[in-house]
XYZ file of C-alpha atoms in Angstrom:
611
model
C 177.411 148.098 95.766
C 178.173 149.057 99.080
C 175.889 147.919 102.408
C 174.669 151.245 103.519
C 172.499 151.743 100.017
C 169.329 149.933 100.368
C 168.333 150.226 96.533
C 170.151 148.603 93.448
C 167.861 149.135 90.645
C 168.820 145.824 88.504
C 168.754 143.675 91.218
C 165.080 145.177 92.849
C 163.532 144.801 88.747
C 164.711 141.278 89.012
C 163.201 140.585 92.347
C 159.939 142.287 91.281
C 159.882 140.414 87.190
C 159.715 137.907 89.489
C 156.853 138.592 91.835
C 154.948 140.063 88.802
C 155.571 136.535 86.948
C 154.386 134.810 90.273
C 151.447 136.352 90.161
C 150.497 136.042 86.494
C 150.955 132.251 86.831
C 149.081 131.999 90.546
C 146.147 133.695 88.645
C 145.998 131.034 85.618
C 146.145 128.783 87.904
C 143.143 129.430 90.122
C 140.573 130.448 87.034
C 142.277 127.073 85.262
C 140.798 125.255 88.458
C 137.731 127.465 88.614
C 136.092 126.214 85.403
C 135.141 123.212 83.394
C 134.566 124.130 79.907
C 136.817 126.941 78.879
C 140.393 125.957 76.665
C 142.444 126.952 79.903
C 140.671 124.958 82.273
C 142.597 121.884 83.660
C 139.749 119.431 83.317
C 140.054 120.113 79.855
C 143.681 120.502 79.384
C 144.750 117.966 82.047
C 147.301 118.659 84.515
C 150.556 118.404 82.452
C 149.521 120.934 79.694
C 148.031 123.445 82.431
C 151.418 123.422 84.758
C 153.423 123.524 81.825
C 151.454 126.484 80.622
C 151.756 127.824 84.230
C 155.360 127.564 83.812
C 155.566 129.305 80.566
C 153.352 132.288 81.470
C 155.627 132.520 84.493
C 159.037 133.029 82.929
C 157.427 135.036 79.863
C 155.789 137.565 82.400
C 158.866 138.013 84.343
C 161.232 138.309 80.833
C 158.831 141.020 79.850
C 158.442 142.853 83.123
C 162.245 142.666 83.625
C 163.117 144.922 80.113
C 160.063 147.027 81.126
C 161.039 147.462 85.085
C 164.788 148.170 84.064
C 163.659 151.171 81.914
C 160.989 152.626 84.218
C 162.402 151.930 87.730
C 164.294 155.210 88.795
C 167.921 154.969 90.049
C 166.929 156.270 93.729
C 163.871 154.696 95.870
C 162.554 156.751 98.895
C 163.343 155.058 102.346
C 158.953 154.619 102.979
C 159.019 152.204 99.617
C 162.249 150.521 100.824
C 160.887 149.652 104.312
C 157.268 148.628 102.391
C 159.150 146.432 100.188
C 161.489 144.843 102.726
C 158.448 144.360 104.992
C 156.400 142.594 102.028
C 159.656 139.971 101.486
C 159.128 139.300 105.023
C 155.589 138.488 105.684
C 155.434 136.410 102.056
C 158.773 134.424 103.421
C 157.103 134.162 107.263
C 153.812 132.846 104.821
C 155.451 130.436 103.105
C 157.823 129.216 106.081
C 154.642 128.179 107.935
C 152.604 126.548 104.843
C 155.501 124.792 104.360
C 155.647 123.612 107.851
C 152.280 122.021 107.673
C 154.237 118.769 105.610
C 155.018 117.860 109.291
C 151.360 116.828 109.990
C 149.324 118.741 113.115
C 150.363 115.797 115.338
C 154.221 116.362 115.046
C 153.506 120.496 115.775
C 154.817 120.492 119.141
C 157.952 118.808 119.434
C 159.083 119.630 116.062
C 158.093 123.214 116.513
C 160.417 123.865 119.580
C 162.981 121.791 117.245
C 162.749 124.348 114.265
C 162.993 127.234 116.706
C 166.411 125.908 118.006
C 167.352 125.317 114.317
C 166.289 129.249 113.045
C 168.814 129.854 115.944
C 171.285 128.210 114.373
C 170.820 129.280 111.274
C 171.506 133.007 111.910
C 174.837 131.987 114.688
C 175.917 130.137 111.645
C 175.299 132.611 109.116
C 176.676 135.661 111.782
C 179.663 134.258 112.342
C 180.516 132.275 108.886
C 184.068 132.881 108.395
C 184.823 131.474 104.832
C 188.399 130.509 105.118
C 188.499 128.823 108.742
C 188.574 124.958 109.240
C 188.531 124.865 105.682
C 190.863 120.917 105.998
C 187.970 120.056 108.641
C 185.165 120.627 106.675
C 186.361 118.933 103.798
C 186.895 115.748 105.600
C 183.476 116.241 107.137
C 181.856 116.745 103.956
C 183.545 113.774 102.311
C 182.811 111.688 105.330
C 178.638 112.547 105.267
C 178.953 112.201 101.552
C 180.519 108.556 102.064
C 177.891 107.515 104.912
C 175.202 108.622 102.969
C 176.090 106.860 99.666
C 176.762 103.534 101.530
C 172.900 104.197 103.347
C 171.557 104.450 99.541
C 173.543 101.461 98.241
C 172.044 99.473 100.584
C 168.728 100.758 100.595
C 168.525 99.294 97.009
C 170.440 96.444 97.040
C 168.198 93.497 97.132
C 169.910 90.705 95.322
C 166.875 88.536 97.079
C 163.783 89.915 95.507
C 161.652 87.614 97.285
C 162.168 89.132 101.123
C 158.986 90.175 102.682
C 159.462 93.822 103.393
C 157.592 95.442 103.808
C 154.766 95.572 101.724
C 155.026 91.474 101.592
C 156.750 89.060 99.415
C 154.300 89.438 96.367
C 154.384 93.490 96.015
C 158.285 92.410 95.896
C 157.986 89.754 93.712
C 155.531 91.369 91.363
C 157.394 95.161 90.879
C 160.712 93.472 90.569
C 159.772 91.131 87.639
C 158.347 94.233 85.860
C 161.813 95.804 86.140
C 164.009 92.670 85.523
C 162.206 91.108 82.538
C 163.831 93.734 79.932
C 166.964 92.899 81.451
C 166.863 89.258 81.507
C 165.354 89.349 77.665
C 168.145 91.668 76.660
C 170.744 88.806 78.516
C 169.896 86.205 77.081
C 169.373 88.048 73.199
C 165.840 88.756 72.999
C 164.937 91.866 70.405
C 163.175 94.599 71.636
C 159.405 94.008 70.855
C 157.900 96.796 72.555
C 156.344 94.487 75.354
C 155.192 95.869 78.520
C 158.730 95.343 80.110
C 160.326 97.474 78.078
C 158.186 100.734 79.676
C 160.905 101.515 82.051
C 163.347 101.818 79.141
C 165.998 99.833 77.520
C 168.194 99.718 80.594
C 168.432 96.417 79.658
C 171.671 97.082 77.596
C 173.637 98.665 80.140
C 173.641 95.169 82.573
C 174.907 92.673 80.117
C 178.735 93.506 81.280
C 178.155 93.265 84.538
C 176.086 89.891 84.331
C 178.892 88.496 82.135
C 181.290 89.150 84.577
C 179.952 89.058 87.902
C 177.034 86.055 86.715
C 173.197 86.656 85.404
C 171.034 86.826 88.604
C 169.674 88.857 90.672
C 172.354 88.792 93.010
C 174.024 90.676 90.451
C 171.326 93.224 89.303
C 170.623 94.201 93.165
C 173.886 95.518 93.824
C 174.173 96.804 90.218
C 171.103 98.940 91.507
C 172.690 99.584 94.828
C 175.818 101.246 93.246
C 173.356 103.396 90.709
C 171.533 104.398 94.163
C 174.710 105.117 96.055
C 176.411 106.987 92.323
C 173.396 109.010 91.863
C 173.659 110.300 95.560
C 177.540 111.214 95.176
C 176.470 113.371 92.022
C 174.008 115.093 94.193
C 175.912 115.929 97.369
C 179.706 116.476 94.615
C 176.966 118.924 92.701
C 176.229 120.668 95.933
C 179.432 121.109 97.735
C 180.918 122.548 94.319
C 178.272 124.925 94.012
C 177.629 126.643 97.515
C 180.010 128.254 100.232
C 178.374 127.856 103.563
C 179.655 124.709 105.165
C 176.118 124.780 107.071
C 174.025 124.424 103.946
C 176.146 121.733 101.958
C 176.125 119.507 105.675
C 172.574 119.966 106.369
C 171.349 119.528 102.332
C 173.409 116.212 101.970
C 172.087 115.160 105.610
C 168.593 115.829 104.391
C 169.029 113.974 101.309
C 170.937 111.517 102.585
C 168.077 110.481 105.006
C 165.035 110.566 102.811
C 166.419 107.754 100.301
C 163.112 106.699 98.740
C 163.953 102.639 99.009
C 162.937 102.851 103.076
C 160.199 100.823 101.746
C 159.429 97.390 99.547
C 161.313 97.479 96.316
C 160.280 99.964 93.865
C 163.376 100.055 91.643
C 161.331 101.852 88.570
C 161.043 105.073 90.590
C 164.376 104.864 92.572
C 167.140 104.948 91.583
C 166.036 104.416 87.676
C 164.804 107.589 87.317
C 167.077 109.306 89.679
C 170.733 108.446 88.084
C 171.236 110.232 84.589
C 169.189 113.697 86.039
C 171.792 113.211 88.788
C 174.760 112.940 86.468
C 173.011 115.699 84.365
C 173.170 118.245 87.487
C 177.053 116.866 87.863
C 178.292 117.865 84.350
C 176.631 121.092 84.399
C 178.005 122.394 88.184
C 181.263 120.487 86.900
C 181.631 122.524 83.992
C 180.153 126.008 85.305
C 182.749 125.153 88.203
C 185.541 124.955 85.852
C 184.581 127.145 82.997
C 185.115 124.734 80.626
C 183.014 124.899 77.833
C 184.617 123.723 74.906
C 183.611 121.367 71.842
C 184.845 118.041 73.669
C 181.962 119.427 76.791
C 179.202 119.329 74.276
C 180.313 115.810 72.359
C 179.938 114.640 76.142
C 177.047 115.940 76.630
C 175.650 114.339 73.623
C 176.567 111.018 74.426
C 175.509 111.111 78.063
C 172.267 112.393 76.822
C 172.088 109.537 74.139
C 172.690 107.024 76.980
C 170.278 108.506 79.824
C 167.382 107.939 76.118
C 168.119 104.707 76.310
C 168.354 103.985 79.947
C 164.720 106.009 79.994
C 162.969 108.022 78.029
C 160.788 110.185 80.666
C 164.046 111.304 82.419
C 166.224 111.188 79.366
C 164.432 113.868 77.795
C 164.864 115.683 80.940
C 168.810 115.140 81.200
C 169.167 115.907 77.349
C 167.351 119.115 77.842
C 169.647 120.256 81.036
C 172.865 118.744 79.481
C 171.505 120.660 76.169
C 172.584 123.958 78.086
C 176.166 122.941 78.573
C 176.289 121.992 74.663
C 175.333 125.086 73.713
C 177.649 126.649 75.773
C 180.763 127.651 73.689
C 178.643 129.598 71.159
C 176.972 131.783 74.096
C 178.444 134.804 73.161
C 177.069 138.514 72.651
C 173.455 138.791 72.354
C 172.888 135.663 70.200
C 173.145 133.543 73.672
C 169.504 134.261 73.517
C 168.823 132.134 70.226
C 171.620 129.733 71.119
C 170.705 128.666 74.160
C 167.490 127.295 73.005
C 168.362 126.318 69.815
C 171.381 124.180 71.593
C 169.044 122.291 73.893
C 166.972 121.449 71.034
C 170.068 119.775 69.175
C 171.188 118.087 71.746
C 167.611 116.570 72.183
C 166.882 115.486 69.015
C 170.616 114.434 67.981
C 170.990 112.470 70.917
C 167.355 111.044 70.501
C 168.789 109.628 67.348
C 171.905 108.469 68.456
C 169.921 106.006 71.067
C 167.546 104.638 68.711
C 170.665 103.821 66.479
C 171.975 101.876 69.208
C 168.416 100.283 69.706
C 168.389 99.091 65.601
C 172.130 97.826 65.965
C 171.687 95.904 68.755
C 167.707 94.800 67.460
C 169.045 93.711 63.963
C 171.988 91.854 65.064
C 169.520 89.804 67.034
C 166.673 88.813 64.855
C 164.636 91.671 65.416
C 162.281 94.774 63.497
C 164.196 97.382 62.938
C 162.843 100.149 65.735
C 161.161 103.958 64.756
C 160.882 106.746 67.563
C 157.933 105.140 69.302
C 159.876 102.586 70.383
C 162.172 105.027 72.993
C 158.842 106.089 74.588
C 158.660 103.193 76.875
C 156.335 104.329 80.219
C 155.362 107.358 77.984
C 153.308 105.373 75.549
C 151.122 103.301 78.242
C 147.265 104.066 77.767
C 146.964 104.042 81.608
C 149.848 106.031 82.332
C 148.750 108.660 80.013
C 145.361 108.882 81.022
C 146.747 109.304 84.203
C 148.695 112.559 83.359
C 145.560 113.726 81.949
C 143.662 113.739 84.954
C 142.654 116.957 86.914
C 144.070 117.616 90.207
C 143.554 120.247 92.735
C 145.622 123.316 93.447
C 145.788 122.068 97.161
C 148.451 119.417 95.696
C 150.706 121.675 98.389
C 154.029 120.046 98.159
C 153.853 120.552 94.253
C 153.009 124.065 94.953
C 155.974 124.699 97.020
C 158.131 122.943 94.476
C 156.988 124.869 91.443
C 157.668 128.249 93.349
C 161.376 127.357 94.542
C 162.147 125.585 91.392
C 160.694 129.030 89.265
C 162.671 131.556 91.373
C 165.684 129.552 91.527
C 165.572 129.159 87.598
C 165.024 132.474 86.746
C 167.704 133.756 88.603
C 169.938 131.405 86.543
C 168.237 132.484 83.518
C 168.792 135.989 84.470
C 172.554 135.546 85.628
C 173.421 133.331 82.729
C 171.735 135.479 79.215
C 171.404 139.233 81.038
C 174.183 139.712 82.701
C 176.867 136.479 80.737
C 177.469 135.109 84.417
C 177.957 131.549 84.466
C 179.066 129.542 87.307
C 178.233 126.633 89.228
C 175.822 127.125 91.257
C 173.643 129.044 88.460
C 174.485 125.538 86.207
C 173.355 123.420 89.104
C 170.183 125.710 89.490
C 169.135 125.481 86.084
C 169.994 121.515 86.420
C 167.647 120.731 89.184
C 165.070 123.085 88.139
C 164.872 121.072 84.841
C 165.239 117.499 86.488
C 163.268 118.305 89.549
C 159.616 119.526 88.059
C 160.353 117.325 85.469
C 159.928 114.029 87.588
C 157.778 115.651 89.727
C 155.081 116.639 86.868
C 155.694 112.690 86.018
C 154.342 111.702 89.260
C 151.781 114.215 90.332
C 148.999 112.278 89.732
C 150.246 109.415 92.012
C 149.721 110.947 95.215
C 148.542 108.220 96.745
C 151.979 107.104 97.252
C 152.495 110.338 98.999
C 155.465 112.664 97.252
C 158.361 111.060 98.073
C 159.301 110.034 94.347
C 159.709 114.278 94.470
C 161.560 114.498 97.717
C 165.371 114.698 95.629
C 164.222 117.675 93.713
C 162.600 119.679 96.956
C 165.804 119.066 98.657
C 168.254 120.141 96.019
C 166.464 123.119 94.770
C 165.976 124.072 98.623
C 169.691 124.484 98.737
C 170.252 126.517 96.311
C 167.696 129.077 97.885
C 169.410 128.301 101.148
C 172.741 129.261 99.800
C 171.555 132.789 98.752
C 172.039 134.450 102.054
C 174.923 137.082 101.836
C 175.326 140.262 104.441
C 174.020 142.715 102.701
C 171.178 144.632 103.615
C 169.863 146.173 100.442
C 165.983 144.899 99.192
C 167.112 142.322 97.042
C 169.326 140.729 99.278
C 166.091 140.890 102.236
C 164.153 139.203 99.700
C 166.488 136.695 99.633
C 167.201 136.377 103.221
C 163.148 135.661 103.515
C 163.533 132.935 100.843
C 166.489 131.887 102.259
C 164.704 130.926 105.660
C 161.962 129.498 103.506
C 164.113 126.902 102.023
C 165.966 126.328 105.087
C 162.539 125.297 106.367
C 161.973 123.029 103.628
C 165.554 121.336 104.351
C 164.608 121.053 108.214
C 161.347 119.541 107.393
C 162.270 116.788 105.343
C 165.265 115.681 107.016
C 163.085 115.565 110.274
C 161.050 113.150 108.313
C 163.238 110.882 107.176
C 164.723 110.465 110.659
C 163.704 106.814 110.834
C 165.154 105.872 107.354
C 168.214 103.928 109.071
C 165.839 102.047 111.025
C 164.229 101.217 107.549
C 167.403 100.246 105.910
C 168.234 97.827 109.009
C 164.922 96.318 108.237
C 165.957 95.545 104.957
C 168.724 93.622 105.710
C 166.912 91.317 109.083
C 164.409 90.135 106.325
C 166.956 88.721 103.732
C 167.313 91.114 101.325
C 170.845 90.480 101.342
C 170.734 86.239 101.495
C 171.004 85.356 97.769
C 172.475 81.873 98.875
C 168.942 80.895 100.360
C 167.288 81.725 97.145
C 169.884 80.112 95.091
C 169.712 76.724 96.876
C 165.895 76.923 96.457
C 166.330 77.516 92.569
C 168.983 74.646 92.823
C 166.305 72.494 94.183
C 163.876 73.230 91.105
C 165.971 73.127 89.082
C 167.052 69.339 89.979
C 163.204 68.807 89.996
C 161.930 70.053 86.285
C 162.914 68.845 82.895
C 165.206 70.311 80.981
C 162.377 71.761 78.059
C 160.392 73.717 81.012
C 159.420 77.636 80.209
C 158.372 80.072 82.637
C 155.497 82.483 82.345
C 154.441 85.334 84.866
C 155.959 87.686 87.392
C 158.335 85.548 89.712
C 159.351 83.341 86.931
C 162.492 85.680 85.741
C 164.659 85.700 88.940
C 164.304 81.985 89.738
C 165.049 81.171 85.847
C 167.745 83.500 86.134
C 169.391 81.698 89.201
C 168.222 78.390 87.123
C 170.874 79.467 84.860
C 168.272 79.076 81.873
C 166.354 81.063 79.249
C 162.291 81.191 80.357
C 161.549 81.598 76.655
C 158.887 84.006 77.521
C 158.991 87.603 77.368
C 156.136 89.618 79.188
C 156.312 89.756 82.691
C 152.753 89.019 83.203
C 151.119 85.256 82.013
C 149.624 84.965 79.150
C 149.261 80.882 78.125
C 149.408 82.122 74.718
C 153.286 82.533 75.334
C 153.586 78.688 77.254
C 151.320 77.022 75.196
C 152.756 74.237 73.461
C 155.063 74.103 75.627
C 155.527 70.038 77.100
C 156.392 71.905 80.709
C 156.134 75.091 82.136
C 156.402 76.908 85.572
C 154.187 80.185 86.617
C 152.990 81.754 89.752
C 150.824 79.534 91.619
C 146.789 79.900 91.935
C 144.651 77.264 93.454
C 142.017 77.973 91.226
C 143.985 78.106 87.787
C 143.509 75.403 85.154
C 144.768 75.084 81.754
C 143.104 72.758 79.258
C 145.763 69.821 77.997
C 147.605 70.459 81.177
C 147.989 69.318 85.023
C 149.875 70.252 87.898
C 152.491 67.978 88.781
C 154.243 69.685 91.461
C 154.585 73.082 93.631
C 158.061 74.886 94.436
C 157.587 77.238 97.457
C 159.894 79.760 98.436
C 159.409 82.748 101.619
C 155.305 82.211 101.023
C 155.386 82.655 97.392
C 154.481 79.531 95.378
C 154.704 78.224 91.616
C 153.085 75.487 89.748
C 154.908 73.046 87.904
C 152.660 71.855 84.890
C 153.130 69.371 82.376
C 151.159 68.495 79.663
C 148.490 65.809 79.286
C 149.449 62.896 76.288
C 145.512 63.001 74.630
């Protein structure tokens, strides 16, 4: 279409199934939070079920008003509608721009206001005089350069191969969150069967360290950069997924910048959250923009996609479900032909869910038989999913003014259905709709996961804000007709979201440096210390409790317990046995014969009484 028509009918029923779909969902949403007792009403349906309602009504509003707008809208638009309807974009972009603005906090206004003035500037110089084909050498090296600093700032946000350093939380909130991760791994080392214990509600991740521990030694030396590369591997599918998927040099810099700074790890160790459930939704969004990038969809695509989404069940089930179900779309792929695309597509996700499903918990039986254990049915892969607390958790109401959500939901939606709409309505498929569809999928996935820990603030949700802003970002183009104004306002809207959270993780080197001056990085302290024990304890000792699994681990010995937390059902018996220390702990039969103290964190050694 050429740039002196203002109206393109197929584009402007689009941008208004869209609006219309908006609304419809905006509107459940306010009477589900304006009652108690009805069916819709979130205190009754919890906060999952309502946004995943929300999301439904959303896209099955804007399907239906898109084959009823196509069919009604007439092929000409007077210039008083156009104006109207460019005008409307506007003020909802201008809206949303400032709401959005408010994640800065009222005491940042000032400064940072003058600082996203200069940076609208920039935007439209960049975007006026973006010349596709200049400095095209330049930017690559650029791009490879930010993508290579920013990778190395992740790896060593999350590579603590001392888990006892006090940062920054303290020593025990280190201690404590980083036996909880390593237990599973440790059991799974040393040939433990799955049991279904509370370590094993990250996953069975387990599996995928015994290689590297084999090789490179079992300790935590080991697992921290293990975690470091995931970290640093999950960012380099990010920013690859990005720069294959947009054109404007500006948005790929400033996107991987953003991203690059808010790595989640600026504080304490929380492994579980980042990068566990980060990596296979980041290789998920990879194979998809790979693929739409290359246009190869053939039936060697979809056997990968199957066994990448077997492996991301096992790593995790919360955000293997998720991966399956975006990899699911490149699986069903080569049959997308015609009109049956629009049974295929579903009915490929579903496959790939359920086959891969099955493929992990075979792995799960073979490796549980061959080492003494139950054979395993579906509840085992729920892991996290299956915890009483965690569920009643996601059950809980919480309030529409959840704003970052909010903002997330709406980006996520638009961005989504304009995949949706490019990929079954008009057989388009290309990378940037692939990576789209990814992050939408992976994005309000985790971030439904975690809504109801807002305490933490949202930075668990921070990946999926970023990403999805760049795709909205990336929609600028010089036309001037209404649907590319409406995208120009959401364009700026996103932009803002970009600006925001890269201004707030402007500190996040500082944080990383922090890391490193409090030991995270000085194994060979900790492994003298464990040296030292393990001169000092007899050779039948157990362990029992958080803290127990790294120094056993650097002991070079099997604790012979499997929980992360004590229990002296699991150490009873037992003629020695080491666990975190408390002054006021006793244990009938036994005595303490000695305390090992390490960076303020002290065990007992007990031994048991002859009678």
């Amino acid at each position: 279409m050429s740039d002196e028509h203002l109206y393109d009918k197929e584009r402007v029923a689009f941008a208004f199934a869209v609006l219309f779909g908006f609304a419809a969902a905006y509107l459940f949403t306010k009477k589900s939070f304006g009652v108690e007792d009805a069916w819709y009403s979130v205190a009754v349906l919890g906060n999952v079920k309502t946004y995943v309602l929300v999301v439904a009504l959303w896209i099955a509003v804007s399907a239906i008003a898109l084959v009823i707008l196509r069919a009604v809208l007439p092929k000409k638009c007077l210039m008083p509608v156009d104006i109207l309807l460019i005008a409307a974009s506007f003020v909802a972009g201008i809206y949303l721009t400032y709401n959005a603005y408010q994640f800065l906090g009222l005491g940042a206004r000032p400064k940072y206001l003058i600082t996203f003035i200069l940076y609208a500037i920039a935007i439209v110089a960049i975007y006026s005089f973006y010349k596709k084909q200049r400095f095209q050498a330049a930017k690559t090296a650029i791009l490879v350069a930010e993508t290579g600093y920013f990778a190395w700032l992740w790896f060593r946000s999350c590579c603590y191969q001392n888990t006892f350093v006090n940062w920054t939380f303290g020593t025990l909130y280190n201690v404590y969150h980083t036996s909880a991760y390593i237990d599973t791994i440790s059991n799974v080392y040393y040939g433990h069967p799955f049991t279904g214990l509370e370590s094993e509600l990250y996953g069975h991740y387990g599996l995928f360290f015994i290689l590297p521990m084999k090789i490179f030694g079992a300790n935590t030396k080991t697992i921290g950069t293990v975690m470091g590369c995931v970290a640093a591997l999950a960012f380099i599918c990010y920013a690859m997924s990005m720069i294959l998927s947009f054109r404007q040099f500006f948005v790929k810099f400033t996107a991987i910048a953003a991203l690059g700074l808010y790595a989640m790890l600026d504080v304490s160790i929380y492994w579980q959250s980042f990068p566990h459930r980060l990596i296979f939704p980041a290789i998920a969004m990879f194979v998809m923009t790979l693929t739409g990038k290359l246009q190869k969809f053939k039936w060697w695509t979809s056997v990968i996609c199957l066994l990448i989404s077997a492996a991301a069940f096992v790593w995790n089930f919360e955000t293997g479900v998720l991966s399956a179900i975006a990899l699911g779309v490149v699986f069903a792929m080569p049959l997308m032909k015609g009109k049956k695309r629009f049974v295929v597509l579903p009915a490929g996700v579903i496959i790939n869910v359920a086959v891969s499903a099955c493929l992990a918990l075979l792995v799960l039986n073979i490796y549980n038989r061959t080492h003494g254990g139950e054979t395993l049915g579906f509840s085992a892969l729920l892991g996290y999913a299956k915890n009483a607390e965690f569920v009643t958790r996601q059950s809980a109401p919480i309030g529409i003014g959840n704003s970052e959500y909010i903002h997330l939901i709406i980006m996520c939606m638009v961005c989504a259905l304009w995949s949706l709409w490019k990929m079954l309505w008009h057989e388009e498929v290309n990378a940037k709709s692939m990576f789209a569809l990814g992050v939408t999928i992976c994005g309000m996935g985790i971030a439904t996961y975690y809504i109801n820990d807002c305490g933490g603030g949202p930075s668990i949700i921070i990946p999926g804000f970023i990403l999805i802003a760049s795709v909205g970002a990336s929609g600028i183009d010089t036309s001037h007709d209404i649907y590319s104004m409406f995208k120009k306002a959401f364009c700026v809207y996103c932009c803002t979201i970009i600006f925001i959270y890269g201004a707030l993780g402007r500190n996040f080197r500082k944080d990383v440096e922090g890391i490193e001056e409090n030991g995270a990085r000085r194994y060979y302290e900790f492994q003298a210390w464990a040296d030292e024990v393990n001169a000092s304890i007899a050779p039948d000792t157990v362990g029992g409790g958080y803290g127990t699994t790294a120094l056993f681990l650097a002991m070079g010995r099997d604790r012979e317990t499997e929980d992360f937390h004590f229990s002296y059902e699991d150490v009873e018996g037992a003629d020695h046995f080491i666990k975190f220390w408390s002054e006021d702990v006793e244990f009938e039969g036994y005595e303490v014969v000695d305390h090992f103290s390490f960076n303020g964190t002290c065990f007992g050694y007990f031994e048991k009484v002859d009678s």
